Tab-separated table of C-alpha atoms in Angstrom:
chain	number	residue	atom	x	y	z
A	963	MET	CA	43.202	11.075	4.766
A	964	ALA	CA	41.315	14.316	4.709
A	965	SER	CA	38.227	12.359	5.603
A	966	SER	CA	35.703	13.627	8.088
A	967	LYS	CA	34.646	10.168	9.090
A	968	THR	CA	36.238	8.012	11.733
A	969	LYS	CA	36.083	4.250	11.776
A	970	VAL	CA	35.226	2.478	14.967
A	971	GLY	CA	36.096	-1.061	15.783
A	972	PHE	CA	34.451	-2.518	18.814
A	973	ASN	CA	35.825	-6.009	19.410
A	974	MET	CA	32.920	-7.624	21.175
A	975	GLU	CA	33.106	-6.313	24.750
A	976	THR	CA	36.042	-3.966	24.268
A	977	ASN	CA	35.834	-0.202	24.149
A	978	PRO	CA	35.498	1.557	20.753
A	979	VAL	CA	38.864	2.206	19.159
A	980	LYS	CA	39.589	4.400	16.186
A	981	GLU	CA	40.886	2.258	13.371
A	982	ASN	CA	42.875	2.461	10.200
A	983	LYS	CA	41.119	5.154	8.193
A	984	SER	CA	43.410	5.446	5.256
A	985	SER	CA	43.107	4.632	1.641
A	986	ALA	CA	44.885	1.750	3.280
A	987	GLY	CA	45.109	-0.888	0.690
A	988	SER	CA	45.195	1.986	-1.783
A	989	SER	CA	45.714	0.360	-4.956
A	990	ALA	CA	45.614	-1.005	-8.780
A	991	GLY	CA	47.414	-1.300	-12.073
A	992	GLU	CA	45.871	-3.557	-14.633
A	993	SER	CA	49.358	-4.560	-15.882
A	994	SER	CA	50.203	-6.522	-12.730
A	995	PRO	CA	50.762	-10.269	-13.034
A	996	PRO	CA	48.018	-12.484	-11.582
A	997	PRO	CA	48.337	-13.284	-7.876
A	998	ASN	CA	50.473	-16.136	-6.618
A	999	VAL	CA	52.624	-16.304	-9.744
A	1000	ARG	CA	55.796	-15.570	-7.853
A	1001	ILE	CA	57.158	-15.184	-4.346
A	1002	TYR	CA	58.108	-11.615	-3.508
A	1003	CYS	CA	60.749	-10.397	-1.152
A	1004	LEU	CA	61.009	-7.013	0.595
A	1005	ASP	CA	64.414	-6.484	-0.955
A	1006	ASP	CA	62.778	-6.662	-4.404
A	1007	LEU	CA	60.696	-3.577	-3.631
A	1008	ASP	CA	61.758	0.077	-3.793
A	1009	THR	CA	59.613	2.354	-1.570
A	1010	ILE	CA	58.625	5.531	-3.471
A	1011	ALA	CA	56.031	7.397	-1.392
A	1012	THR	CA	53.347	7.099	1.314
A	1013	VAL	CA	49.817	7.060	-0.178
A	1014	GLY	CA	47.792	6.397	2.988
A	1015	THR	CA	48.109	6.349	6.764
A	1016	GLY	CA	46.003	4.981	9.626
A	1017	THR	CA	46.110	4.160	13.280
A	1018	PHE	CA	48.404	1.196	12.936
A	1019	GLY	CA	49.048	1.019	9.244
A	1020	ARG	CA	50.711	2.886	6.405
A	1021	VAL	CA	50.384	2.282	2.682
A	1022	PHE	CA	53.396	2.803	0.448
A	1023	LEU	CA	53.716	3.008	-3.284
A	1024	VAL	CA	56.512	0.552	-4.119
A	1025	LYS	CA	58.177	-0.526	-7.326
A	1026	ASP	CA	59.297	-4.062	-8.114
A	1027	LYS	CA	62.970	-3.858	-9.076
A	1028	LYS	CA	62.666	-6.893	-11.365
A	1029	THR	CA	59.470	-6.196	-13.342
A	1030	ARG	CA	59.269	-2.386	-12.804
A	1031	THR	CA	55.650	-2.886	-11.762
A	1032	PHE	CA	54.071	-0.557	-9.176
A	1033	TYR	CA	52.228	-1.928	-6.195
A	1034	ALA	CA	50.714	-0.700	-2.909
A	1035	LEU	CA	52.380	-2.177	0.157
A	1036	LYS	CA	50.256	-2.041	3.293
A	1037	GLN	CA	52.540	-2.174	6.331
A	1038	MET	CA	51.101	-2.610	9.812
A	1039	LYS	CA	52.919	-2.339	13.170
A	1040	ILE	CA	52.397	-5.569	14.997
A	1041	PRO	CA	52.586	-3.971	18.533
A	1042	ASP	CA	49.759	-1.558	17.554
A	1043	VAL	CA	47.652	-4.295	15.957
A	1044	ILE	CA	47.872	-6.271	19.222
A	1045	ARG	CA	47.301	-3.209	21.453
A	1046	LEU	CA	44.160	-2.254	19.497
A	1047	LYS	CA	42.937	-5.872	19.480
A	1048	GLN	CA	42.829	-5.976	15.686
A	1049	GLU	CA	44.475	-9.387	15.190
A	1050	GLN	CA	41.308	-11.040	13.949
A	1051	HIS	CA	40.496	-8.198	11.563
A	1052	VAL	CA	43.941	-8.514	10.040
A	1053	HIS	CA	43.553	-12.266	9.542
A	1054	ASN	CA	40.042	-11.765	8.106
A	1055	GLU	CA	41.393	-9.259	5.603
A	1056	LYS	CA	44.008	-11.684	4.338
A	1057	GLU	CA	41.536	-14.559	4.183
A	1058	VAL	CA	38.936	-12.597	2.268
A	1059	LEU	CA	41.376	-11.020	-0.237
A	1060	THR	CA	43.015	-14.388	-0.866
A	1061	GLU	CA	39.645	-15.742	-1.950
A	1062	VAL	CA	38.281	-12.976	-4.158
A	1063	THR	CA	38.919	-12.120	-7.816
A	1064	HIS	CA	36.728	-9.385	-9.271
A	1065	PRO	CA	37.333	-6.403	-11.549
A	1066	PHE	CA	36.001	-3.966	-8.934
A	1067	ILE	CA	37.930	-5.353	-5.936
A	1068	ILE	CA	41.542	-4.834	-4.925
A	1069	ARG	CA	43.902	-7.746	-5.527
A	1070	LEU	CA	46.272	-9.194	-2.929
A	1071	PHE	CA	49.514	-10.631	-4.294
A	1072	TRP	CA	51.594	-11.510	-1.263
A	1073	THR	CA	51.691	-11.304	2.536
A	1074	HIS	CA	54.683	-11.374	4.839
A	1075	HIS	CA	55.685	-10.564	8.367
A	1076	ASP	CA	58.829	-10.007	10.380
A	1077	GLU	CA	59.177	-9.333	14.089
A	1078	ARG	CA	57.887	-5.745	13.731
A	1079	PHE	CA	55.474	-5.517	10.797
A	1080	LEU	CA	52.765	-7.266	8.782
A	1081	TYR	CA	52.948	-6.643	5.021
A	1082	MET	CA	50.294	-6.917	2.282
A	1083	LEU	CA	51.267	-6.341	-1.318
A	1084	MET	CA	48.335	-5.180	-3.460
A	1085	ASP	CA	47.412	-3.377	-6.615
A	1086	PHE	CA	48.282	0.291	-6.768
A	1087	VAL	CA	45.159	2.158	-7.978
A	1088	PRO	CA	46.439	5.551	-9.164
A	1089	GLY	CA	43.182	7.463	-9.467
A	1090	GLY	CA	42.806	8.070	-5.744
A	1091	GLU	CA	39.721	7.928	-3.538
A	1092	LEU	CA	36.158	8.592	-4.722
A	1093	PHE	CA	35.971	10.717	-1.556
A	1094	SER	CA	38.420	13.252	-3.033
A	1095	TYR	CA	36.338	13.695	-6.178
A	1096	LEU	CA	33.112	14.014	-4.157
A	1097	ARG	CA	34.703	16.539	-1.847
A	1098	SER	CA	36.013	18.731	-4.727
A	1099	ARG	CA	32.689	18.611	-6.612
A	1100	GLY	CA	30.375	18.968	-3.643
A	1101	ARG	CA	28.014	16.320	-4.978
A	1102	PHE	CA	27.591	14.103	-8.007
A	1103	SER	CA	24.983	14.247	-10.721
A	1104	ASN	CA	22.316	11.561	-10.934
A	1105	ALA	CA	24.112	9.916	-13.882
A	1106	THR	CA	27.488	9.931	-12.063
A	1107	GLY	CA	25.980	8.407	-8.926
A	1108	LEU	CA	24.222	5.768	-11.094
A	1109	PHE	CA	27.519	4.697	-12.677
A	1110	TYR	CA	29.360	4.234	-9.355
A	1111	THR	CA	26.382	2.537	-7.728
A	1112	SER	CA	26.079	0.029	-10.568
A	1113	GLU	CA	29.713	-1.032	-10.247
A	1114	ILE	CA	29.417	-1.248	-6.456
A	1115	VAL	CA	26.222	-3.363	-6.712
A	1116	CYS	CA	28.206	-5.912	-8.800
A	1117	ALA	CA	31.056	-5.988	-6.250
A	1118	ILE	CA	28.665	-6.426	-3.307
A	1119	GLU	CA	26.707	-9.162	-5.173
A	1120	TYR	CA	29.987	-10.997	-5.828
A	1121	LEU	CA	31.153	-10.747	-2.192
A	1122	HIS	CA	27.805	-11.909	-0.896
A	1123	SER	CA	27.832	-14.856	-3.328
A	1124	LYS	CA	30.996	-15.972	-1.463
A	1125	GLU	CA	29.332	-15.363	1.938
A	1126	ILE	CA	31.525	-12.356	2.609
A	1127	VAL	CA	30.197	-9.245	4.307
A	1128	TYR	CA	32.253	-6.137	3.463
A	1129	ARG	CA	31.129	-3.836	6.350
A	1130	ASP	CA	33.089	-0.724	5.365
A	1131	LEU	CA	31.450	0.812	2.291
A	1132	LYS	CA	32.144	4.556	2.133
A	1133	PRO	CA	33.676	6.982	-0.410
A	1134	GLU	CA	37.127	6.775	1.271
A	1135	ASN	CA	37.292	3.034	0.520
A	1136	ILE	CA	36.377	3.284	-3.166
A	1137	LEU	CA	39.361	3.920	-5.408
A	1138	LEU	CA	39.328	4.894	-9.082
A	1139	ASP	CA	41.682	3.199	-11.505
A	1140	SER	CA	43.357	5.101	-14.328
A	1141	GLU	CA	40.297	4.591	-16.564
A	1142	GLY	CA	37.784	5.744	-13.918
A	1143	HIS	CA	36.396	2.356	-12.841
A	1144	ILE	CA	36.053	1.538	-9.121
A	1145	ARG	CA	38.063	-0.711	-6.857
A	1146	LEU	CA	36.863	-1.496	-3.345
A	1147	THR	CA	39.744	-1.410	-0.908
A	1148	ASP	CA	40.423	-1.756	2.846
A	1149	PHE	CA	38.981	-5.127	3.730
A	1150	GLY	CA	39.984	-4.883	7.409
A	1151	PHE	CA	36.349	-5.272	8.496
A	1152	ALA	CA	35.341	-7.827	5.867
A	1153	LYS	CA	34.417	-11.269	7.129
A	1154	LYS	CA	33.419	-14.686	5.839
A	1155	LEU	CA	30.005	-15.234	7.342
A	1156	SER	CA	27.870	-18.336	7.459
A	1157	ASP	CA	25.302	-16.855	9.829
A	1158	ARG	CA	25.556	-13.641	11.875
A	1159	THR	CA	28.280	-11.765	13.668
A	1160	TRP	CA	28.175	-9.461	16.671
A	1161	THR	CA	31.395	-7.428	16.299
A	1162	LEU	CA	30.574	-3.735	16.158
A	1163	CYS	CA	32.719	-2.121	13.536
A	1164	GLY	CA	32.412	0.322	10.681
A	1165	THR	CA	32.003	4.069	10.292
A	1166	PRO	CA	29.266	5.718	12.428
A	1167	GLU	CA	27.419	7.438	9.569
A	1168	TYR	CA	27.226	4.122	7.689
A	1169	LEU	CA	26.287	1.686	10.464
A	1170	ALA	CA	23.034	-0.258	10.041
A	1171	PRO	CA	20.540	-0.206	12.947
A	1172	GLU	CA	21.135	-3.906	13.734
A	1173	VAL	CA	24.859	-3.237	14.196
A	1174	ILE	CA	24.188	-0.351	16.651
A	1175	GLN	CA	21.651	-2.451	18.535
A	1176	SER	CA	24.031	-5.435	18.784
A	1177	LYS	CA	21.328	-7.741	17.463
A	1178	GLY	CA	23.756	-9.757	15.383
A	1179	HIS	CA	24.132	-8.749	11.760
A	1180	GLY	CA	24.806	-10.248	8.335
A	1181	ARG	CA	25.152	-9.228	4.720
A	1182	ALA	CA	22.161	-6.864	4.927
A	1183	VAL	CA	24.440	-4.222	6.445
A	1184	ASP	CA	26.153	-3.735	3.058
A	1185	TRP	CA	22.850	-2.836	1.393
A	1186	TRP	CA	22.078	-0.359	4.164
A	1187	ALA	CA	25.515	1.212	3.675
A	1188	LEU	CA	24.883	1.446	-0.075
A	1189	GLY	CA	21.711	3.467	0.636
A	1190	ILE	CA	23.778	5.831	2.784
A	1191	LEU	CA	26.454	6.053	0.090
A	1192	ILE	CA	24.017	6.864	-2.743
A	1193	PHE	CA	22.471	9.604	-0.600
A	1194	GLU	CA	25.921	11.042	0.223
A	1195	MET	CA	27.074	10.927	-3.414
A	1196	LEU	CA	23.972	12.786	-4.691
A	1197	ALA	CA	23.374	15.143	-1.719
A	1198	GLY	CA	26.984	15.866	-0.749
A	1199	TYR	CA	26.415	14.807	2.863
A	1200	PRO	CA	25.189	11.611	4.596
A	1201	PRO	CA	21.498	11.357	5.670
A	1202	PHE	CA	22.304	10.918	9.373
A	1203	PHE	CA	25.039	13.132	10.821
A	1204	ASP	CA	25.835	14.724	14.136
A	1205	ASP	CA	28.860	16.090	16.037
A	1206	ASN	CA	29.284	12.844	17.973
A	1207	PRO	CA	28.720	9.184	17.184
A	1208	PHE	CA	25.965	8.687	19.678
A	1209	GLY	CA	23.975	11.504	18.115
A	1210	ILE	CA	24.432	9.815	14.757
A	1211	TYR	CA	23.273	6.465	16.203
A	1212	GLN	CA	20.115	8.044	17.616
A	1213	LYS	CA	19.231	9.529	14.222
A	1214	ILE	CA	19.905	6.229	12.454
A	1215	LEU	CA	17.568	4.399	14.878
A	1216	ALA	CA	14.906	7.073	14.469
A	1217	GLY	CA	15.220	6.563	10.708
A	1218	LYS	CA	13.879	9.985	9.672
A	1219	LEU	CA	14.996	10.783	6.090
A	1220	GLU	CA	14.990	14.261	4.650
A	1221	PHE	CA	15.881	14.379	0.987
A	1222	PRO	CA	17.246	17.413	-0.855
A	1223	ARG	CA	14.705	18.661	-3.409
A	1224	HIS	CA	16.926	17.989	-6.449
A	1225	LEU	CA	17.030	14.208	-5.982
A	1226	ASP	CA	15.459	12.072	-8.721
A	1227	PHE	CA	12.133	10.411	-7.757
A	1228	TYR	CA	13.385	6.885	-8.437
A	1229	VAL	CA	16.628	7.270	-6.498
A	1230	LYS	CA	14.699	8.514	-3.472
A	1231	ASP	CA	12.570	5.381	-3.663
A	1232	LEU	CA	15.680	3.201	-3.953
A	1233	ILE	CA	17.393	4.859	-0.953
A	1234	LYS	CA	14.208	4.402	1.148
A	1235	LYS	CA	14.115	0.726	0.271
A	1236	PHE	CA	17.765	0.274	1.367
A	1237	LEU	CA	17.328	2.301	4.576
A	1238	VAL	CA	14.626	0.010	5.999
A	1239	ILE	CA	15.227	-0.767	9.683
A	1240	ASP	CA	13.630	-4.233	9.365
A	1241	ARG	CA	16.349	-6.071	7.435
A	1242	ALA	CA	13.905	-8.809	6.383
A	1243	ARG	CA	12.269	-6.126	4.251
A	1244	ARG	CA	15.473	-4.382	3.142
A	1245	LEU	CA	16.110	-4.355	-0.605
A	1246	GLY	CA	18.976	-6.706	-1.489
A	1247	ASN	CA	18.349	-8.868	1.578
A	1248	MET	CA	15.181	-10.585	0.426
A	1249	LYS	CA	14.680	-13.874	-1.434
A	1250	ASN	CA	16.001	-12.595	-4.794
A	1251	GLY	CA	18.981	-10.799	-3.256
A	1252	ALA	CA	20.850	-8.461	-5.621
A	1253	ASP	CA	18.432	-9.209	-8.460
A	1254	ASP	CA	15.788	-7.131	-6.640
A	1255	VAL	CA	18.256	-4.253	-6.548
A	1256	LYS	CA	19.157	-4.542	-10.254
A	1257	LYS	CA	15.484	-4.527	-11.246
A	1258	HIS	CA	14.771	-1.259	-9.475
A	1259	ARG	CA	13.530	1.497	-11.783
A	1260	TRP	CA	16.557	3.775	-11.077
A	1261	PHE	CA	18.729	1.261	-12.930
A	1262	LYS	CA	16.421	0.963	-15.948
A	1263	THR	CA	19.119	2.257	-18.357
A	1264	ILE	CA	21.821	-0.097	-17.007
A	1265	ASP	CA	22.915	-3.141	-19.024
A	1266	TRP	CA	23.915	-5.358	-16.105
A	1267	ASP	CA	25.898	-7.775	-18.278
A	1268	ALA	CA	28.125	-4.893	-19.435
A	1269	VAL	CA	28.918	-3.598	-15.925
A	1270	PRO	CA	31.439	-6.236	-14.701
A	1271	LEU	CA	33.042	-6.183	-18.176
A	1272	ARG	CA	33.872	-2.482	-17.433
A	1273	LYS	CA	31.912	-1.415	-20.520
A	1274	LEU	CA	30.025	1.431	-18.900
A	1275	LYS	CA	31.615	4.809	-19.649
A	1276	PRO	CA	33.168	6.308	-16.493
A	1277	PRO	CA	31.981	9.860	-15.724
A	1278	ILE	CA	35.349	10.883	-14.202
A	1279	ILE	CA	38.695	10.009	-15.781
A	1280	PRO	CA	41.467	10.619	-13.202
A	1281	LYS	CA	44.469	12.607	-14.297
A	1282	VAL	CA	47.216	9.967	-14.220
A	1283	SER	CA	50.467	10.776	-16.027
A	1284	HIS	CA	52.175	7.379	-15.488
A	1285	GLU	CA	51.628	4.120	-13.626
A	1286	GLY	CA	53.402	5.297	-10.455
A	1287	ASP	CA	51.685	8.713	-10.335
A	1288	THR	CA	50.717	9.568	-6.711
A	1289	SER	CA	49.283	13.021	-7.427
A	1290	ASN	CA	45.720	11.848	-6.721
A	1291	PHE	CA	46.598	11.001	-3.129
A	1292	ASP	CA	47.291	13.270	-0.169
A	1293	VAL	CA	50.903	14.105	0.596
A	1294	TYR	CA	52.254	12.553	3.812
A	1295	PRO	CA	55.417	13.436	5.724
A	1296	GLU	CA	57.932	10.662	5.036
A	1297	GLU	CA	59.034	10.255	8.643
A	1298	ASP	CA	61.041	7.228	9.628
A	1299	TRP	CA	58.193	4.800	10.139
A	1300	LYS	CA	60.482	1.819	10.597
A	1301	LYS	CA	60.964	2.543	14.300
A	1302	ALA	CA	58.692	-0.065	15.803
A	1303	PRO	CA	59.796	-2.327	18.644
A	1304	PRO	CA	60.049	-6.011	17.807
A	1305	VAL	CA	57.428	-8.173	19.473
A	1306	SER	CA	57.961	-11.275	21.614
A	1307	HIS	CA	58.065	-14.729	20.080
A	1308	LYS	CA	54.749	-15.503	21.816
A	1309	ASP	CA	53.052	-12.483	20.186
A	1310	LEU	CA	54.539	-13.405	16.803
A	1311	GLU	CA	52.874	-16.814	16.969
A	1312	ILE	CA	49.507	-15.120	16.426
A	1313	PHE	CA	50.717	-14.181	12.937
A	1314	GLU	CA	52.729	-17.281	11.980
A	1315	ASN	CA	50.391	-18.034	9.066
A	1316	PHE	CA	50.311	-14.462	7.833
């Protein structure tokens, strides 16, 4: 992607590794059948174009030969997944996506593996990344930011109700469907969480202080990331940035916020309440959870019952000429990506349930 941000995945004591930073899982057509209705087969799918790339994965637009439905097929090289110690993240992504059903979250229809690749068949969401629209416009108006934030709040509230922490909220991982509503994608860092986790992963600009400090973290990290996202949508840049990750981390831990003058009074108050270093006092992470967020004055015009019904009017309607239109994604060279060495039977056992 043309993103400026790099994901990092620290697997406990391992070194930081750059990770799949694509619109990987890029995705969604509302016409698709519900998940688990049928068993798919690779031979049923025609590959049309690449719509995302990453360190060990590639996302293809594919067309089902039987139903003529378009999907996104995320294909990951098993040797690279193992080399970068991402096995658990891959299993987490499948587990989480198998469990969730929400209008603002990507759907997973089928998973498969052979001796070279892991495959995940998902919605194709033709509108492209929110990142692309933010980049082309510079920044969003208060009303536009309010719309996207409202839909994201509903998605986060739903994930947290299922004890899932998303851990990768950023404009690159928010797709727009053909009507302009959001879909969260790329659940490689998502995790079912009963208590806390210590794996350091995410995107430097969006990491919560407790992640950087390895204190163990939970669902509060998603509310911190939402504060960063709202700031970036309305300012055009994230609140904490630097030329290298450690400079970013120092600024996050210092917690000094400088708002552009044009920001609305209430949204500044909301961002401050999300970007609280003490997570016990962070909005969204207190006794009333997401209800505290929804009651904030910035959302006073929002009918929260209407949001998950997709009744709010989207501020941006993507230009989509047909269901398989890829014009809202970057163009990638279609090199022969199939050349991956097969892995040993022992290595394949790690993925036997995938």
